[in-house]
C-alpha cells in the first residue's frame, strides 16, 4: 500500500472527492495556482480547472460567507483557511450562519461545507500560527469538529467530511503534516514513509465521523487525546512504562462517548491531553463527561494536561507545548493518587 | 428566461507565469512631473483622477520635476538614501541569520524601502503608525535602535517583547509604532480609532494606517474606510501595492477594474496613487496627506505602486508562481538606485561615496548584529525565561496563571 504524508493524503482526499462529485469545489488563499502554503491543494487547479479550484481574496469572512452561499445553492465547498488562527474574521459566518442554516430554515437550506485549517504549534510560528481553537467550534451547536492524527485517518475523515451534509470544521495538526511528532523537538522527526499509519489506500474510503480509535491498549489509565498529542501520549506511556490506554478521539463533536466510557470504566483513571489553553478548553468537556458517566469507577481525579492560559509565545515555545515530560508527570500522578 | 444563456465564472489571472516573459507595457504609468498638485483643502470630488494616475517626481534622467518636486534639501535626501541603504543591509543580514538558524523567520523589504522610509520623515513626534510586518523603514528612519530590532528578531535576552512575538512583529510606542499583529488588516481600523480619539481629546497628533494590496480584501479594511469617512478622522490610510500577496497577484484582491486608491472614492475620501519607488514622490504625497489630517481636513487614502522584489517571507519561494526576471522588468526601477542617481545628478553624491557609504553601513549593521548575538539568538545563548511567558497576560497575574506557572516548574 502506498505511504503518504498527511499533506499528500489530504490532497488525495480532495482529488478523489472532486473526481466523484463535480459539486465539490476547493478554494482559499493561495490554494489555486500555488497549491496552498502547505501544498495541500497542489495540482488540483491544473487537473480540475479554475472554476473547481481557485485563489480567493484575503477575506476569511468572504471565503466562508461565499461558501455558505455556494452550499445553499447545492455545491460542496471545501475551503482552506490558511491557518486556524485566521478564522476569527470569519467567525460570525461560521457560528451564526453555517452552523445554523439547516435549523433556522427548517431544512430549506443547508450548508454542506468543510473548513480545512492547519492547527496547533511546535513550528516556532508565534502567536498567530500556533493556536488550537477547537473549543471555539465544539461550543457551537450545528458544527462537526474533526482532528485527524495520521495520513490514513486524514484522508478517510476528510472524504467523510466532504460527503457529510452539514458543516464540518477540519483541523489539521500542521506539526504532523510530514511525520508523527513525539514531542521531543531536539530529535529528528520520523517521516510518514516509515510509519504504518502513513499507509494510505488509493481511491475512495471513509473513516466514520464520530468514532474514536484506540491507539494503544492498556489497563492502568485512559489517556484521551487528539492530533499531535496522540503521539506525545504514546511517548509518555513508553517512557514511564505505565500501561496506558490511549484513545485518539478523531472527531471531537460528535464525541464517541461509548469508547471513552468503556475505557475509563476498565482502567479507573483518566488523563486528558490537548495543546489548546486549559481553561474552558475541550478537556473540560471531556472531564465532565467522564465524571458524569464513570464517577463510581474512578480511582483518581481526572487530570488535564494542556497549553498554559497564556497566548502562544515564540521563544518559550517548548515550555508552552505540552510534551512527554508533562504528560508523563500527569500519568504518574494519577497512578499515585 | 428560457432564452437565457448559461452563466460563466471568472477567476482573474496574472499576465504571466513562470516560464513566460514578464511584460508591464500595458500598465499605465504617468510621466514624472505630469500629475498636478492640488491644494490640501481641495474637495475630494475634484481630484478623482488622482486615484488613477501615478504621482512621480524623478524622471528617467534622474531629475526631480513637476509640482511635487523641490520639497527636500540635499541633506534630507542624503539622509533618506542612508535610511534605505540601512534597511537593505539590515534585511540582507537578518535574512542570512534566518538561513543560519539564528531565528525562525524573517520578512524583507527589497524594492519597497522608499515607502516607509520617506513616509516616516513626513511625520512629527507623537504621530502613530499602525504598520504591518513590511514597514521596518518607519523604525529605521525614525531613529529606533537597530540593536533592539535585532534582539526582537532573535527573541533573545534583550528582546523588548520578551520572546513573545514572532520576529519582525515589532512594537515601539515611543517611536510611533503600534504593536504589529500577525492577523492581517486588524490595525487599519484601529488606526482610525486612534485618530478619532486624538480628535475627541482635541490633541494635534495624527495616525497612519498601513495595509498590503492583498489585505485590502479583509473586512477590516472596509470598516476603516467607513469610520474614517463618517467621522472625518485625522488619519492617512496607506495601501502598499507591491503586486503580490504571497502567491496571489494583486488582481485577486482588486478585481478586474479600477485601482486600490479608487476604493476610497465611494467613501468621499481623497485618494491618490504614487510611485512607491520614488523617494521624493512618496515624501511629497505623504506630506500633503499628513498636512490635510493635521489641518483637520479628514482622511486621505494613498496607494503606493511598488514591487516586492524578494520572497514574501523566508518560508516562501516566488519562483514557483512568477517569472524569475519579473522584478527586473518592473518599470518603476529600484528606489535606492533612483535616489542615488538623482543625488549624483544634483552633484551631492558620487559613485565612490556611495560605495564607501555602503561599506560603512554594512559594517555598522554587522557590529549591531554582533552585539545583538552576544545577548543570544533563538536557539543559543541567553533568552527570555519561561517565567516571562506567564507575565503580561494581565496587568496582575491571576491565581490560575500563578498556579500554572508553578506546575510548569518555572
Ligand atoms: C487574517 C489573516 N489571513 C491570512 C493571513 C496569512 N497571510 C500572511 S501575509 C499574507 C499576504 C498578505 O499580502 P499583502 O497584504 O499584499 O501584503 P504583502 O505581504 O504583499 O506586503 C497572508 C495571506 C494572515 N496573516 N492573517
XYZ file of C-alpha atoms and ligand atoms in Angstrom:
773
model
C 0.000 0.000 0.000
C 1.384 3.457 -0.826
C 2.723 5.528 2.043
C 1.861 9.190 2.013
C 2.481 12.231 4.117
C -0.523 13.880 5.712
C -0.296 16.638 3.082
C -0.426 14.058 0.294
C -3.264 12.205 1.981
C -5.334 15.376 2.206
C -4.595 16.229 -1.413
C -5.597 12.712 -2.382
C -8.885 13.016 -0.497
C -9.679 16.266 -2.303
C -8.776 14.701 -5.631
C -10.987 11.658 -5.009
C -13.948 13.816 -3.985
C -13.551 16.244 -6.874
C -13.474 13.332 -9.318
C -16.540 11.655 -7.866
C -18.687 14.717 -7.440
C -18.492 17.758 -9.665
C -20.188 19.819 -6.978
C -17.068 19.666 -4.834
C -15.122 22.915 -5.187
C -11.910 23.931 -3.449
C -10.801 27.494 -2.782
C -8.967 29.722 -0.349
C -5.897 31.956 -0.059
C -3.057 30.743 -2.309
C -4.750 27.356 -2.932
C -5.165 27.671 -6.705
C -2.063 28.113 -8.852
C 0.388 27.719 -5.970
C -1.391 24.821 -4.291
C -1.575 26.309 -0.800
C 1.235 27.409 1.502
C 1.432 23.830 2.826
C 0.859 22.475 -0.719
C -2.276 20.501 0.224
C -4.081 21.551 -2.965
C -1.112 21.334 -5.322
C -2.061 20.216 -8.819
C -5.821 20.390 -8.297
C -6.260 23.559 -10.351
C -4.297 22.075 -13.268
C -6.412 18.945 -13.094
C -9.870 20.358 -12.462
C -9.674 23.906 -13.812
C -10.051 27.308 -12.227
C -13.763 27.022 -11.612
C -13.229 23.989 -9.359
C -10.062 25.111 -7.558
C -9.178 28.769 -7.285
C -7.452 31.523 -5.322
C -9.589 33.636 -3.025
C -9.056 37.209 -1.867
C -7.612 37.534 1.641
C -11.014 37.735 3.243
C -11.871 34.904 5.604
C -15.331 36.276 6.199
C -15.747 36.470 2.436
C -14.443 32.952 1.914
C -16.757 31.359 4.478
C -19.732 33.554 3.579
C -19.333 32.690 -0.092
C -19.009 29.004 0.817
C -22.299 29.214 2.716
C -23.961 30.711 -0.365
C -22.449 28.070 -2.651
C -23.503 25.290 -0.311
C -27.024 26.720 -0.170
C -27.063 26.551 -3.973
C -26.092 22.894 -3.896
C -22.299 22.835 -4.204
C -19.978 21.190 -1.704
C -17.274 23.748 -0.987
C -14.158 22.533 0.800
C -12.253 25.663 1.670
C -8.878 26.285 3.234
C -8.337 28.874 5.927
C -4.569 29.416 5.698
C -4.021 28.978 9.443
C -6.710 28.221 12.036
C -5.565 31.463 13.707
C -7.138 33.346 10.786
C -10.648 32.029 11.152
C -11.591 34.751 13.641
C -12.643 37.259 10.961
C -14.919 34.507 9.610
C -16.295 33.508 12.980
C -19.689 35.152 12.551
C -20.232 33.412 9.210
C -19.249 30.109 10.823
C -21.268 30.431 14.019
C -24.342 32.448 13.113
C -24.696 31.259 9.532
C -23.095 27.958 8.520
C -23.838 26.201 11.796
C -27.479 27.284 11.999
C -28.709 27.382 8.447
C -30.385 23.968 8.496
C -32.062 24.611 11.860
C -33.325 28.111 11.264
C -34.677 27.381 7.767
C -36.201 24.110 8.934
C -34.159 22.272 6.349
C -34.995 24.509 3.378
C -31.337 25.475 3.165
C -28.320 23.514 4.325
C -24.595 24.200 4.460
C -22.660 21.071 3.487
C -19.244 22.677 3.574
C -15.846 21.816 5.010
C -13.475 24.361 6.508
C -9.953 22.931 6.499
C -7.408 24.731 8.628
C -3.904 23.943 9.894
C -3.869 23.990 13.672
C -1.500 23.678 16.624
C 2.073 24.613 17.434
C 5.559 23.249 17.556
C 6.853 25.078 14.489
C 8.004 28.391 16.026
C 5.027 30.109 14.489
C 4.466 32.568 17.318
C 1.050 33.675 18.462
C -0.722 33.702 15.117
C 0.455 30.438 13.561
C 0.146 28.139 16.552
C -3.283 28.273 18.111
C -5.640 25.367 18.723
C -9.099 26.925 18.578
C -11.133 23.708 18.621
C -13.134 24.665 21.702
C -14.468 27.696 19.855
C -16.078 25.259 17.449
C -17.110 22.461 19.799
C -19.103 25.046 21.757
C -21.225 25.834 18.698
C -24.305 23.716 18.015
C -24.513 22.554 14.437
C -20.818 22.044 13.765
C -18.881 18.818 13.481
C -15.249 19.205 14.556
C -12.636 16.765 13.304
C -8.913 16.485 14.171
C -7.026 13.684 12.380
C -3.713 12.411 13.735
C -2.290 10.474 10.793
C -2.432 10.273 6.986
C -4.773 7.272 6.835
C -7.343 8.970 9.043
C -6.837 12.358 7.429
C -7.877 11.026 4.049
C -10.764 8.910 5.298
C -12.084 11.583 7.640
C -11.796 14.315 5.027
C -13.749 12.298 2.471
C -16.388 11.588 5.123
C -16.473 15.296 5.972
C -16.922 16.397 2.378
C -19.705 13.835 1.948
C -21.400 14.920 5.164
C -24.479 17.070 4.696
C -23.628 19.526 7.482
C -20.750 21.945 8.046
C -17.513 20.337 9.236
C -14.511 22.026 10.816
C -11.453 20.027 9.798
C -8.417 20.913 11.906
C -5.104 19.661 10.508
C -2.263 19.469 13.068
C 0.459 21.081 10.969
C 3.178 19.512 13.130
C 2.017 16.160 11.767
C 1.975 17.098 8.081
C 5.318 15.436 7.384
C 5.673 12.880 10.113
C 4.456 11.745 13.541
C 5.835 14.026 16.236
C 6.531 12.627 19.677
C 7.174 15.962 21.366
C 10.952 15.603 21.523
C 11.806 18.563 19.356
C 15.541 18.049 19.648
C 15.320 14.669 17.909
C 14.950 14.173 14.170
C 11.357 13.552 13.088
C 10.469 10.193 11.599
C 8.843 10.661 8.167
C 5.423 9.126 7.478
C 7.116 6.871 4.945
C 8.453 4.858 7.897
C 5.236 4.769 9.904
C 2.422 2.229 9.410
C -0.234 4.942 9.717
C 1.348 6.548 6.671
C -0.217 3.767 4.620
C -2.988 5.346 2.630
C -5.020 3.260 0.195
C -5.723 4.669 -3.254
C -9.271 5.612 -4.185
C -12.312 6.124 -2.065
C -12.691 5.073 1.562
C -14.023 6.803 4.628
C -13.268 6.894 8.316
C -16.599 7.497 10.023
C -17.159 10.791 11.805
C -17.876 10.482 15.499
C -15.808 7.343 16.077
C -12.665 7.305 18.204
C -9.772 4.861 17.789
C -7.895 3.013 20.499
C -4.260 3.600 19.561
C -2.723 1.623 22.384
C -4.477 -0.823 24.655
C -3.755 -0.684 28.360
C -5.275 -1.302 31.764
C -3.828 1.270 34.151
C -5.102 4.601 32.881
C -7.046 6.015 29.930
C -5.487 8.879 28.008
C -7.888 10.941 25.904
C -6.012 12.803 23.171
C -6.287 14.011 19.584
C -3.991 15.364 16.907
C -0.321 15.751 17.771
C -0.967 14.845 21.400
C -1.750 11.235 20.467
C 1.946 10.707 19.707
C 3.088 12.712 22.701
C 0.894 10.484 24.884
C 2.317 7.341 23.288
C 5.820 8.568 24.029
C 4.926 9.413 27.624
C 3.423 5.951 28.138
C 6.525 4.308 26.706
C 8.885 6.471 28.747
C 7.069 5.989 32.050
C 6.299 2.339 31.431
C 2.740 2.972 32.573
C 0.182 0.651 30.991
C -1.900 3.435 29.475
C -4.765 3.000 27.062
C -4.566 5.781 24.515
C -7.699 6.928 22.770
C -7.467 9.127 19.695
C -10.789 10.971 19.578
C -10.550 11.834 15.844
C -13.896 13.655 15.993
C -14.446 15.961 18.978
C -18.110 16.683 18.305
C -19.969 14.419 17.972
C -17.787 12.666 20.553
C -17.535 8.906 20.908
C -18.878 8.575 24.435
C -19.121 4.813 24.246
C -15.416 4.258 23.595
C -14.424 6.814 26.235
C -16.683 5.364 28.912
C -15.790 1.752 28.217
C -12.108 2.546 28.531
C -12.325 4.628 31.705
C -14.557 2.020 33.342
C -11.880 -0.536 32.547
C -8.882 1.477 33.751
C -10.455 3.588 36.502
C -8.190 6.524 35.703
C -8.195 9.267 33.100
C -5.702 11.820 31.783
C -6.787 14.296 29.107
C -4.203 15.949 26.849
C -4.556 18.868 24.437
C -2.425 21.723 23.140
C -5.108 24.371 23.487
C -5.194 26.557 26.597
C -6.544 24.816 29.665
C -9.410 26.997 30.847
C -12.682 26.255 29.067
C -10.788 24.001 26.687
C -12.310 20.854 25.218
C -10.625 18.941 28.037
C -13.098 20.485 30.452
C -15.950 18.947 28.486
C -14.244 15.561 28.386
C -13.539 15.723 32.079
C -17.186 16.483 32.851
C -18.321 13.616 30.631
C -16.012 11.214 32.423
C -17.211 12.406 35.833
C -20.858 12.061 34.837
C -20.510 8.647 33.291
C -17.719 6.930 35.191
C -17.756 8.500 38.659
C -18.118 5.253 40.575
C -15.338 3.623 38.589
C -12.783 6.353 39.143
C -9.842 5.651 41.413
C -8.235 9.047 40.985
C -9.326 12.525 39.979
C -9.332 13.209 36.243
C -6.241 15.195 35.257
C -5.817 17.553 32.310
C -2.542 18.410 30.581
C -2.935 21.404 28.300
C -1.347 24.575 26.961
C -0.970 27.242 29.623
C -3.519 30.053 29.751
C -1.173 32.464 28.002
C -1.008 33.481 24.346
C 1.290 31.136 22.429
C 4.825 32.525 22.864
C 7.634 32.453 20.298
C 10.871 31.951 22.237
C 9.318 29.844 25.003
C 7.557 27.533 22.595
C 8.835 24.310 24.149
C 7.878 25.445 27.624
C 4.386 26.018 26.323
C 3.966 22.899 24.199
C 2.674 20.023 26.360
C 5.450 17.498 25.842
C 6.056 13.913 27.003
C 7.578 15.059 30.303
C 4.437 16.912 31.342
C 2.178 14.089 30.198
C 4.431 11.587 31.966
C 4.145 13.525 35.233
C 0.355 13.510 34.898
C 0.332 9.757 34.285
C 2.430 9.173 37.385
C 0.276 11.488 39.458
C -2.949 9.616 38.665
C -1.242 6.305 39.328
C -0.105 7.527 42.736
C -3.439 9.093 43.666
C -35.991 33.206 -19.032
C -35.852 30.137 -21.272
C -33.651 32.009 -23.739
C -31.041 32.825 -21.095
C -27.515 31.612 -21.833
C -25.525 29.697 -19.223
C -23.574 31.961 -16.899
C -19.836 31.658 -16.622
C -17.439 32.028 -13.745
C -14.386 34.278 -13.866
C -11.150 33.914 -11.912
C -8.589 36.681 -12.628
C -5.149 35.515 -13.752
C -1.844 37.396 -13.801
C -0.460 38.242 -17.239
C 2.475 35.831 -16.999
C 3.570 32.799 -15.036
C 6.995 31.148 -14.567
C 8.463 30.406 -17.971
C 6.711 33.383 -19.553
C 8.226 36.749 -20.404
C 7.311 39.498 -17.976
C 5.655 42.430 -19.672
C 4.429 45.522 -17.877
C 3.927 47.537 -21.057
C 0.179 47.638 -20.541
C 0.498 49.052 -17.019
C -0.384 52.748 -17.379
C 2.368 54.830 -15.803
C 2.165 58.605 -15.677
C 5.191 60.637 -16.732
C 7.281 62.186 -13.970
C 6.071 65.689 -13.181
C 2.857 65.218 -15.122
C 0.323 64.880 -12.308
C -0.942 68.132 -10.761
C -0.626 69.054 -7.101
C -3.909 70.350 -5.689
C -4.216 72.413 -2.513
C -4.690 70.260 0.570
C -8.199 71.636 1.130
C -9.351 70.566 -2.309
C -12.797 68.953 -2.485
C -12.449 65.184 -2.874
C -14.663 65.123 -5.952
C -12.284 67.489 -7.754
C -9.357 65.073 -7.629
C -10.973 61.815 -8.584
C -8.434 61.484 -11.401
C -5.576 61.258 -8.890
C -6.887 57.853 -7.828
C -5.956 56.560 -11.294
C -2.777 58.477 -12.207
C 0.635 57.887 -10.601
C 2.348 60.842 -8.961
C 6.028 60.758 -9.873
C 8.891 63.184 -9.361
C 12.091 61.509 -10.578
C 12.305 61.212 -14.339
C 14.431 58.868 -16.427
C 17.285 61.350 -16.417
C 17.262 61.313 -12.612
C 15.933 64.857 -12.410
C 13.241 65.935 -9.968
C 10.443 67.514 -11.984
C 6.892 68.806 -11.648
C 4.713 70.283 -8.939
C 5.530 67.626 -6.316
C 9.305 68.267 -6.528
C 11.574 70.624 -4.630
C 10.497 69.922 -1.080
C 13.658 68.259 0.185
C 17.189 69.568 0.650
C 20.352 67.721 -0.279
C 20.998 66.727 3.291
C 17.448 65.432 3.747
C 17.775 63.382 0.582
C 21.147 62.034 1.648
C 19.620 61.033 4.941
C 16.804 59.297 3.074
C 19.292 57.405 0.954
C 21.141 56.317 4.056
C 17.919 55.038 5.645
C 17.019 52.981 2.608
C 20.541 51.565 2.345
C 20.470 50.723 6.042
C 17.170 48.912 5.698
C 18.523 46.949 2.751
C 21.703 45.978 4.590
C 19.691 45.100 7.687
C 17.429 42.861 5.603
C 20.392 41.135 3.995
C 21.962 40.311 7.345
C 18.752 39.194 9.020
C 17.747 37.099 6.035
C 21.121 35.379 6.311
C 20.746 34.993 10.078
C 17.472 33.160 9.480
C 19.155 30.861 6.972
C 21.823 30.161 9.588
C 19.137 29.074 12.028
C 19.607 32.019 14.367
C 15.931 32.892 14.175
C 12.795 31.176 12.947
C 11.569 33.591 10.339
C 12.204 36.858 8.538
C 10.422 39.188 6.141
C 12.340 41.604 3.929
C 11.548 44.878 2.156
C 13.643 44.646 -1.020
C 12.203 47.074 -3.561
C 9.836 48.789 -1.129
C 12.335 50.709 1.004
C 11.220 54.175 -0.137
C 7.642 53.764 1.057
C 8.140 53.527 4.799
C 11.447 55.440 4.948
C 10.095 58.520 3.150
C 6.718 58.463 4.895
C 8.346 58.441 8.311
C 10.202 61.678 7.587
C 6.920 63.475 6.890
C 5.525 62.646 10.344
C 6.012 64.523 13.582
C 6.868 63.181 17.018
C 3.790 61.759 18.697
C 2.063 60.688 15.497
C 1.216 56.992 15.479
C 1.683 54.379 12.788
C -0.363 51.196 12.677
C 2.007 49.184 10.493
C 2.242 45.717 9.001
C 5.333 43.493 9.010
C 6.792 45.290 5.967
C 7.312 48.793 7.372
C 10.531 48.475 9.342
C 11.623 51.616 7.462
C 9.379 53.556 9.850
C 11.636 52.429 12.680
C 14.947 52.878 10.896
C 14.082 56.336 9.564
C 12.605 57.185 12.959
C 15.866 56.507 14.787
C 14.780 53.369 16.615
C 17.894 51.416 17.694
C 18.781 48.669 15.260
C 20.034 46.630 18.193
C 16.504 46.468 19.629
C 15.131 45.349 16.281
C 17.685 42.560 16.088
C 17.086 41.451 19.653
C 13.380 41.212 18.816
C 14.189 39.093 15.765
C 16.426 36.813 17.828
C 13.927 36.572 20.714
C 16.966 36.916 22.956
C 17.527 38.181 26.488
C 17.257 41.832 25.395
C 14.177 41.358 23.222
C 11.928 44.304 24.154
C 8.939 41.958 23.663
C 10.427 39.170 25.825
C 10.316 36.487 23.188
C 6.549 36.581 22.905
C 6.190 37.817 19.341
C 7.169 36.327 16.003
C 10.286 38.003 14.510
C 9.672 41.415 12.824
C 6.375 41.953 14.626
C 7.908 44.898 16.474
C 6.237 47.264 18.914
C 7.725 50.671 19.732
C 5.210 53.050 21.218
C 7.744 55.824 21.884
C 8.677 55.730 18.218
C 5.103 55.972 16.955
C 4.962 52.306 16.009
C 1.933 50.306 17.121
C 2.406 46.634 18.010
C 2.238 44.586 14.779
C -0.364 41.832 14.639
C 0.030 38.615 12.704
C -3.614 38.858 11.721
C -3.899 40.955 8.609
C -5.812 44.240 8.399
C -6.836 44.438 12.058
C -4.615 47.505 12.528
C -6.291 49.508 9.775
C -9.495 50.257 11.634
C -7.514 50.674 14.869
C -5.564 53.485 13.212
C -8.860 55.217 12.520
C -9.946 54.723 16.119
C -6.663 56.185 17.409
C -7.103 59.191 15.112
C -10.701 59.655 16.269
C -9.509 59.585 19.872
C -6.893 62.220 19.136
C -9.622 64.430 17.694
C -12.022 63.681 20.551
C -9.347 64.793 23.019
C -8.532 67.900 20.915
C -4.965 66.649 20.514
C -2.799 67.593 17.478
C -1.421 64.155 16.670
C -2.493 62.146 13.676
C -2.444 58.435 12.813
C -1.321 56.451 9.800
C -2.728 53.042 8.892
C -0.792 50.582 6.733
C -2.004 47.633 4.669
C -0.867 45.472 1.753
C -2.764 45.167 -1.523
C -3.863 41.623 -0.746
C -5.132 42.510 2.692
C -7.445 45.221 1.357
C -9.856 42.344 0.770
C -10.337 41.951 4.522
C -13.480 43.344 6.103
C -11.384 45.464 8.486
C -10.121 47.493 5.519
C -13.672 48.402 4.582
C -14.578 49.097 8.211
C -11.687 51.548 8.340
C -12.913 53.425 5.261
C -16.435 53.636 6.692
C -15.265 55.027 10.027
C -12.648 57.343 8.539
C -15.111 58.902 6.134
C -18.013 59.057 8.564
C -16.052 60.768 11.336
C -13.540 62.604 9.098
C -10.789 61.140 11.234
C -7.290 62.680 11.057
C -5.735 59.584 9.532
C -3.641 58.712 6.496
C -4.685 55.346 5.090
C -1.766 53.777 3.234
C -2.035 50.851 0.816
C 1.267 49.326 -0.256
C 0.557 47.695 -3.599
C 3.622 45.524 -4.160
C 1.777 43.449 -6.781
C 1.790 40.180 -4.828
C 0.152 38.681 -1.729
C 2.241 35.567 -1.184
C 1.483 33.687 -4.447
C -1.623 35.672 -5.259
C -1.363 38.577 -7.731
C -2.930 41.897 -6.881
C -5.824 41.374 -9.330
C -7.406 38.844 -6.961
C -7.961 41.458 -4.272
C -8.694 44.265 -6.705
C -10.793 42.517 -9.340
C -10.508 43.380 -12.986
C -11.006 47.124 -12.891
C -10.167 50.292 -11.017
C -7.240 50.803 -8.665
C -6.810 50.277 -4.957
C -6.834 54.046 -4.485
C -10.182 54.235 -6.252
C -11.722 52.269 -3.387
C -11.627 55.499 -1.408
C -13.760 57.381 -3.915
C -17.027 55.741 -2.965
C -16.425 56.953 0.562
C -15.658 60.510 -0.494
C -12.076 60.142 0.731
C -9.422 61.990 -1.313
C -7.404 59.204 -2.892
C -4.032 59.374 -4.591
C -1.647 56.975 -6.265
C 2.056 57.485 -6.060
C 5.215 55.914 -7.457
C 6.296 53.905 -4.429
C 9.854 53.563 -5.731
C 10.372 57.318 -5.890
C 11.526 58.608 -2.512
C 10.724 62.210 -3.426
C 7.236 61.451 -4.665
C 6.401 59.311 -1.641
C 7.610 62.012 0.700
C 5.711 64.773 -1.110
C 2.429 62.885 -1.152
C 2.849 61.781 2.465
C 3.422 65.391 3.477
C 0.306 66.501 1.575
C -1.880 63.885 3.255
C -0.385 64.448 6.708
C -0.985 68.181 6.392
C -4.613 67.532 5.458
C -5.041 65.385 8.541
C -3.256 67.895 10.750
C -5.417 70.735 9.447
C -8.485 68.716 10.366
C -9.477 68.217 6.742
C -10.040 64.494 7.284
C -8.640 61.224 5.943
C -6.603 60.598 2.802
C -6.071 57.291 1.043
C -2.709 56.693 -0.660
C -1.811 53.756 -2.893
C 1.948 53.204 -3.283
C 2.638 51.433 -6.558
C 5.688 49.264 -5.972
C 7.021 45.743 -6.404
C 8.023 43.081 -3.897
C 11.395 42.016 -5.280
C 12.196 39.483 -2.563
C 10.226 36.484 -1.389
C 7.114 37.089 0.724
C 8.948 35.663 3.731
C 11.690 33.153 4.446
C 9.016 30.435 4.072
C 8.195 31.462 0.501
C 9.609 30.553 -2.918
C 8.396 33.077 -5.516
C 9.944 31.222 -8.453
C 7.014 28.809 -8.239
C 4.421 31.446 -9.130
C 6.101 34.294 -11.055
C 8.873 34.615 -13.634
C 12.289 34.960 -12.029
C 13.009 38.035 -14.139
C 9.759 39.815 -13.325
C 11.329 42.178 -10.820
C 13.917 43.297 -13.401
C 11.097 44.116 -15.789
C 9.312 46.243 -13.206
C 9.081 49.667 -14.850
C 9.492 51.823 -11.734
C 13.049 50.721 -11.021
C 14.924 50.372 -7.752
C 14.222 53.066 -5.152
C 17.779 53.073 -3.817
C 19.372 53.358 -7.251
C 16.945 56.053 -8.330
C 17.652 58.275 -5.347
C 21.354 57.614 -5.609
C 21.363 58.625 -9.280
C 19.339 61.723 -8.512
C 21.785 62.787 -5.833
C 24.697 62.218 -8.186
C 22.870 64.269 -10.808
C 22.406 67.031 -8.230
C 26.128 66.927 -7.555
C 25.540 65.947 -3.951
C 26.832 62.375 -4.234
C 29.169 60.174 -6.210
C 29.731 56.537 -7.043
C 32.747 56.459 -4.762
C 30.929 57.982 -1.836
C 28.091 55.552 -2.413
C 30.418 52.552 -2.320
C 32.055 53.905 0.788
C 28.674 54.506 2.437
C 27.578 51.005 1.536
C 30.631 49.573 3.274
C 30.188 51.808 6.307
C 26.534 50.946 6.655
C 27.172 47.234 6.309
C 29.907 47.487 8.937
C 27.575 49.213 11.380
C 24.852 46.628 10.751
C 27.322 43.819 11.338
C 28.547 45.493 14.525
C 24.978 45.755 15.796
C 24.394 42.147 14.842
C 27.458 41.018 16.782
C 26.265 42.874 19.794
C 22.735 41.504 19.458
C 24.059 37.966 19.172
C 26.114 38.417 22.313
C 22.725 38.554 24.070
C 21.608 35.316 22.444
C 19.817 34.023 19.383
C 16.618 31.987 19.211
C 18.287 28.662 19.937
C 21.527 29.573 21.674
C 22.728 31.834 24.445
C 20.629 33.806 26.891
C 16.952 34.195 26.155
C 13.750 35.274 27.909
C 12.850 32.866 30.682
C 9.858 30.585 30.731
C 8.659 32.679 33.671
C 8.286 35.627 31.301
C 5.758 33.608 29.372
C 3.233 33.995 32.193
C 3.804 37.713 32.743
C 1.826 40.377 30.946
C -1.239 38.345 30.102
C -2.999 40.607 32.592
C -1.667 43.592 34.489
C -1.544 41.395 37.581
C -1.085 37.685 37.351
C -4.325 35.975 38.380
C -4.172 32.948 40.701
C -4.848 30.380 37.987
C -1.822 31.554 35.979
C 0.296 31.630 39.114
C -0.731 28.013 39.698
C 0.103 27.043 36.145
C 3.481 28.727 36.384
C 4.176 26.683 39.464
C 3.063 23.494 37.731
C 5.380 24.346 34.885
C 8.154 24.495 37.425
C 9.369 27.952 36.439
C -6.343 37.259 8.769
C -5.154 36.670 8.065
N -5.338 35.863 6.993
C -4.289 35.305 6.358
C -3.010 35.547 6.785
C -1.816 34.873 6.088
N -1.015 35.842 5.322
C 0.054 36.454 5.868
S 0.738 37.577 4.854
C -0.382 37.250 3.627
C -0.318 38.022 2.334
C -0.513 39.499 2.517
O -0.349 40.161 1.308
P -0.397 41.734 1.193
O -1.491 42.299 2.017
O -0.428 42.065 -0.255
O 0.967 42.235 1.849
P 2.469 41.916 1.403
O 2.867 40.647 2.101
O 2.498 41.786 -0.065
O 3.309 43.048 1.890
C -1.277 36.249 4.036
C -2.364 35.693 3.207
C -2.851 36.393 7.913
N -1.629 36.693 8.395
N -3.930 36.942 8.522
